[in-house]
Amino acid sequence: MENLKDKVVFITGATSGIGRALAVEFAKHNCKLFLTGRNIDELKETENSCQKYTKDIYIEKLDVSDSNQIKTAVEKALSTFGKVDILINNAGISQRSQVMETPIDIDRKLMEVNYFGTVAITKALLPNFEKIGGGHIVVISSVVGLFGFKNRSAYAASKHALHGFFESMQIEQPINNLYTTIICPGRIQTNISLSAITATGQAHGQMDEGQVNGISVDICAQKIIKAMLQKKNLYIIAKEEKWLWLIKKFSRNLFVRIARKVKSN
Ligand SMILES: NC(=O)c1ccc[n+]([C@@H]2O[C@H](COP(=O)([O-])OP(=O)(O)OC[C@H]3O[C@@H](n4cnc5c(N)ncnc54)[C@H](OP(=O)(O)O)[C@@H]3O)[C@@H](O)[C@H]2O)c1
């Protein structure tokens, strides 16, 4: 397995959940970390958790929906560490609202953060990958990047869009030795349902049963790194949610009938 020591890792949404757990796992591999997020206090918490494993950590405020902040963060990463070997596109927000009640502004917001934010950072770092002759981009999608689901229309659409973009890039291979791994988590124990956006634009503010009973975030982070090292194009980290994907491949009509009966929180 490839040695990750001294690799420079740029993570978005490193203030909590999967982003924070990945930061700690990469720190254990003695990587150099460029941790970004909207909340500096929470970024410092992540930094504290990583410091016993590595001293090479830089934190930077970054809202992925702000193109000026993306430009500044990428410049800072390159001037701090000279390069980025691994980009973890993790920042994202979920949704808890039905199609009928969701104004188009909410669809646009989810697209702006989950899709355009991810694509913008990726494009800003492509010249770096070209310069160093490769690297790895990890995209944290979702199982709802593989199938639609109740109360997740815009969220699922934003994750499906990521698949369209990164699958095309995998086929184009713009840079030799640049790999992309699309990760599709099912329910993971994080705060994602608390910050999920509702039809009014407010946060859902509830810890959903699915998250409470989900896969541990540390196990998820370990599996993500393993899938990356194995250069998987796509990797699913889920419990029974995986069945919906398999059923959809077999019969779309059957998938819709079964998915209608599955609880959405
Ligand atoms: N947990 C699950 O069950 C699950 C399942 C499938 C996919 N995922 C995906 O996994 C990724 C991480 O989510 P999580 O589960 O770890 O949830 P989380 O704990 O809520 O983390 C989400 C992260 O994204 C950040 N973020 C949100 N909007 C942002 C923006 N505009 N700019 C920069 N950062 C932003 C959050 O920062 P703030 O603290 O500033 O809000 C936070 O650091 C997401 O892409 C999510 O869609 C999660």
XYZ file of C-alpha atoms and ligand atoms in Angstrom:
313
model
C 0.000 0.000 0.000
C 1.237 3.486 -0.889
C 2.979 5.411 1.897
C 1.125 8.601 2.799
C 3.924 10.122 4.898
C 4.462 13.835 4.121
C 1.677 13.922 1.534
C -0.096 17.295 1.584
C -3.830 16.884 2.120
C -6.335 19.712 1.509
C -9.690 19.062 3.201
C -12.901 21.083 2.856
C -15.488 21.031 5.639
C -12.866 19.961 8.198
C -14.860 21.498 11.076
C -16.870 18.379 11.902
C -18.015 14.884 11.013
C -16.311 13.029 8.166
C -13.969 15.954 7.379
C -12.677 16.083 10.947
C -12.339 12.284 11.196
C -10.409 12.227 7.901
C -8.084 14.975 9.175
C -7.235 12.836 12.225
C -6.729 9.684 10.112
C -4.429 11.500 7.665
C -2.553 12.992 10.646
C -1.965 9.430 11.923
C -0.373 8.704 8.525
C 2.011 11.681 9.130
C 0.498 13.771 6.363
C 0.734 17.546 6.144
C -2.721 19.023 6.582
C -4.357 22.071 5.050
C -7.681 22.152 6.876
C -10.452 24.454 5.700
C -13.927 25.327 6.910
C -16.300 28.150 7.735
C -15.873 28.107 11.509
C -12.350 28.907 12.763
C -13.046 27.767 16.357
C -14.178 24.352 15.117
C -11.178 24.183 12.767
C -8.937 24.792 15.791
C -10.683 21.867 17.530
C -9.850 19.660 14.555
C -6.289 20.970 14.584
C -6.002 20.088 18.308
C -7.162 16.534 17.619
C -4.503 16.162 14.902
C -1.580 17.743 16.738
C -0.517 14.663 18.632
C 0.176 12.927 15.301
C 1.588 15.715 13.101
C 2.841 19.284 13.531
C 2.416 20.279 9.887
C -1.091 21.704 10.055
C -2.426 24.933 8.586
C -6.015 26.072 9.054
C -7.825 28.448 6.732
C -11.337 29.889 6.657
C -13.137 28.685 3.535
C -16.751 28.852 2.494
C -16.793 26.746 -0.682
C -19.588 28.856 -2.165
C -17.301 31.931 -2.192
C -14.968 31.984 -5.203
C -12.688 34.666 -3.709
C -12.161 32.526 -0.609
C -11.392 29.511 -2.826
C -8.712 31.482 -4.702
C -7.149 32.707 -1.437
C -7.223 29.264 0.209
C -5.620 27.526 -2.783
C -2.883 30.202 -2.952
C -2.263 29.827 0.809
C -2.026 26.028 0.534
C 0.491 26.271 -2.300
C 2.576 28.967 -0.605
C 2.528 27.057 2.720
C 3.333 23.540 1.527
C 4.455 24.090 -2.090
C 1.902 21.605 -3.454
C -1.270 19.626 -2.731
C -1.095 15.847 -3.235
C -4.602 14.949 -2.093
C -7.784 17.021 -2.286
C -10.682 15.885 -0.119
C -13.890 17.449 -1.390
C -15.984 16.880 1.713
C -17.944 20.091 2.477
C -21.664 19.635 2.019
C -25.131 20.259 3.364
C -28.089 17.925 3.337
C -31.808 18.583 2.960
C -35.034 17.749 4.742
C -37.920 19.007 2.592
C -40.331 17.675 0.017
C -40.344 18.834 -3.609
C -43.749 20.564 -3.297
C -42.694 22.798 -0.415
C -39.129 23.590 -1.505
C -38.571 26.980 -3.167
C -36.061 27.069 -6.023
C -33.642 29.167 -3.918
C -33.057 26.131 -1.712
C -32.297 23.941 -4.752
C -29.814 26.580 -5.925
C -28.153 26.839 -2.502
C -27.586 23.079 -2.282
C -26.218 23.065 -5.823
C -23.950 26.032 -5.043
C -22.321 24.388 -2.028
C -22.389 20.676 -2.882
C -21.782 20.847 -6.635
C -20.312 24.196 -7.733
C -18.176 24.557 -4.587
C -16.631 21.143 -5.179
C -16.063 21.707 -8.886
C -14.588 25.184 -8.285
C -11.969 23.935 -5.800
C -11.128 21.015 -8.049
C -10.569 23.324 -11.034
C -8.519 25.737 -8.919
C -6.179 22.867 -7.948
C -5.847 21.179 -11.366
C -2.797 23.295 -12.376
C -1.113 22.129 -9.148
C -1.811 18.470 -10.006
C -0.519 19.033 -13.524
C 2.650 20.627 -12.152
C 3.408 17.781 -9.729
C 2.472 15.092 -12.273
C -0.609 13.626 -10.592
C -2.323 13.295 -7.247
C -5.651 12.179 -5.872
C -9.072 13.812 -5.603
C -11.583 12.267 -3.218
C -15.191 13.339 -3.622
C -17.555 12.721 -0.730
C -20.828 12.101 -2.522
C -23.601 9.961 -0.993
C -25.698 6.894 -1.748
C -28.225 9.477 -2.934
C -25.716 10.266 -5.654
C -26.732 6.810 -6.934
C -30.502 6.997 -6.399
C -33.088 9.646 -5.515
C -34.820 9.689 -2.143
C -37.653 11.314 -0.178
C -36.976 14.796 1.264
C -33.635 14.904 -0.563
C -34.559 16.037 -4.112
C -32.051 18.908 -4.353
C -29.422 17.148 -2.243
C -29.663 14.011 -4.381
C -29.527 16.142 -7.537
C -26.369 17.915 -6.330
C -24.685 14.581 -5.587
C -25.815 13.062 -8.917
C -24.293 16.129 -10.621
C -20.971 15.398 -8.921
C -21.053 11.879 -10.367
C -21.641 13.295 -13.858
C -18.704 15.664 -13.506
C -16.159 13.367 -11.882
C -17.059 10.289 -13.916
C -16.451 12.393 -17.042
C -13.116 13.490 -15.601
C -12.171 9.883 -14.843
C -12.794 9.085 -18.514
C -11.065 12.223 -19.876
C -7.998 11.703 -17.648
C -6.858 15.333 -18.013
C -3.628 14.639 -16.104
C -1.646 11.402 -16.035
C -1.544 9.837 -12.567
C -4.382 12.013 -11.278
C -6.947 9.678 -9.706
C -10.467 10.414 -8.531
C -12.356 8.358 -5.975
C -16.075 9.026 -5.548
C -17.214 7.941 -2.083
C -20.889 7.164 -1.477
C -21.627 7.007 2.234
C -24.970 5.807 3.516
C -25.905 6.886 7.022
C -22.865 7.939 9.054
C -22.850 9.129 12.679
C -22.308 12.872 12.143
C -24.248 16.118 12.631
C -25.377 16.200 8.989
C -29.090 16.020 9.852
C -28.762 18.898 12.357
C -27.530 21.299 9.681
C -29.687 19.868 6.861
C -31.629 22.649 5.203
C -35.439 22.747 5.313
C -37.972 24.415 3.007
C -37.756 27.666 4.999
C -33.968 27.760 4.681
C -33.581 27.023 8.396
C -31.549 24.129 9.746
C -33.484 20.904 10.439
C -31.907 20.966 13.919
C -32.658 17.332 14.751
C -30.412 14.349 15.088
C -32.192 11.819 12.874
C -32.470 8.155 13.789
C -30.549 7.233 10.629
C -27.506 9.217 11.798
C -27.668 7.964 15.394
C -27.694 4.341 14.198
C -25.309 4.931 11.317
C -21.759 3.737 10.693
C -19.130 5.224 13.029
C -17.452 8.259 11.515
C -13.974 6.919 12.354
C -14.636 3.651 10.520
C -16.001 5.659 7.596
C -12.808 7.763 7.460
C -10.600 4.654 7.549
C -12.588 3.065 4.718
C -12.334 6.258 2.641
C -8.535 6.275 2.919
C -8.358 2.559 2.082
C -10.557 3.056 -1.012
C -8.361 6.004 -2.045
C -5.160 3.976 -1.662
C -6.730 1.198 -3.734
C -7.523 3.830 -6.407
C -11.207 2.855 -6.513
C -13.265 4.925 -8.954
C -16.363 4.612 -6.774
C -16.825 3.166 -3.304
C -19.984 2.692 -1.229
C -19.821 2.807 2.595
C -23.279 1.809 3.777
C -25.384 -0.760 5.578
C -28.778 -1.822 4.154
C -29.001 1.387 2.026
C -26.732 -0.497 -0.401
C -29.681 -2.757 -1.240
C -31.624 0.118 -2.781
C -28.760 0.680 -5.247
C -28.652 -3.003 -6.135
C -32.450 -3.190 -6.500
C -32.401 -0.075 -8.724
C -29.839 -1.732 -10.999
C -32.119 -4.749 -11.250
C -35.481 -2.958 -11.671
C -36.235 0.758 -11.436
C -39.954 0.148 -10.877
C -39.278 -2.205 -7.986
C -36.756 0.303 -6.578
C -39.362 3.110 -6.521
C -41.959 0.870 -4.856
C -39.536 -0.204 -2.119
C -37.887 3.231 -1.619
C -41.335 4.786 -1.004
C -41.667 2.573 2.068
C -38.255 3.381 3.556
C -38.147 5.946 6.405
C -36.399 9.154 5.373
C -34.859 10.202 8.682
N -23.349 11.746 7.546
C -23.966 11.111 6.587
O -24.854 10.284 6.853
C -23.585 11.364 5.156
C -24.089 10.497 4.194
C -23.771 10.697 2.867
C -22.936 11.730 2.504
N -22.442 12.576 3.441
C -21.599 13.690 2.990
O -20.437 13.759 3.779
C -19.938 15.096 3.744
C -19.608 15.521 5.166
O -20.798 15.559 5.939
P -20.855 15.050 7.453
O -21.721 13.900 7.498
O -19.508 14.984 8.009
O -21.706 16.222 8.115
P -21.284 17.475 8.993
O -20.678 17.022 10.263
O -22.470 18.361 9.022
O -20.126 18.149 8.121
C -20.389 18.897 6.983
C -19.207 19.796 6.774
O -19.426 20.588 5.605
C -19.193 21.946 5.947
N -19.887 22.904 5.114
C -21.211 23.065 4.896
N -21.411 24.100 4.075
C -20.196 24.609 3.771
C -19.733 25.689 2.965
N -20.578 26.486 2.310
N -18.402 25.900 2.884
C -17.522 25.122 3.548
N -17.896 24.111 4.338
C -19.212 23.857 4.433
C -19.649 22.050 7.386
O -19.133 23.227 7.944
P -19.937 24.135 8.992
O -19.590 23.521 10.314
O -19.376 25.487 8.798
O -21.385 24.032 8.640
C -19.031 20.781 7.944
O -17.653 20.940 8.181
C -21.015 15.933 3.074
O -20.646 16.213 1.748
C -22.246 15.050 3.101
O -23.123 15.320 2.054
C -22.754 12.413 4.764
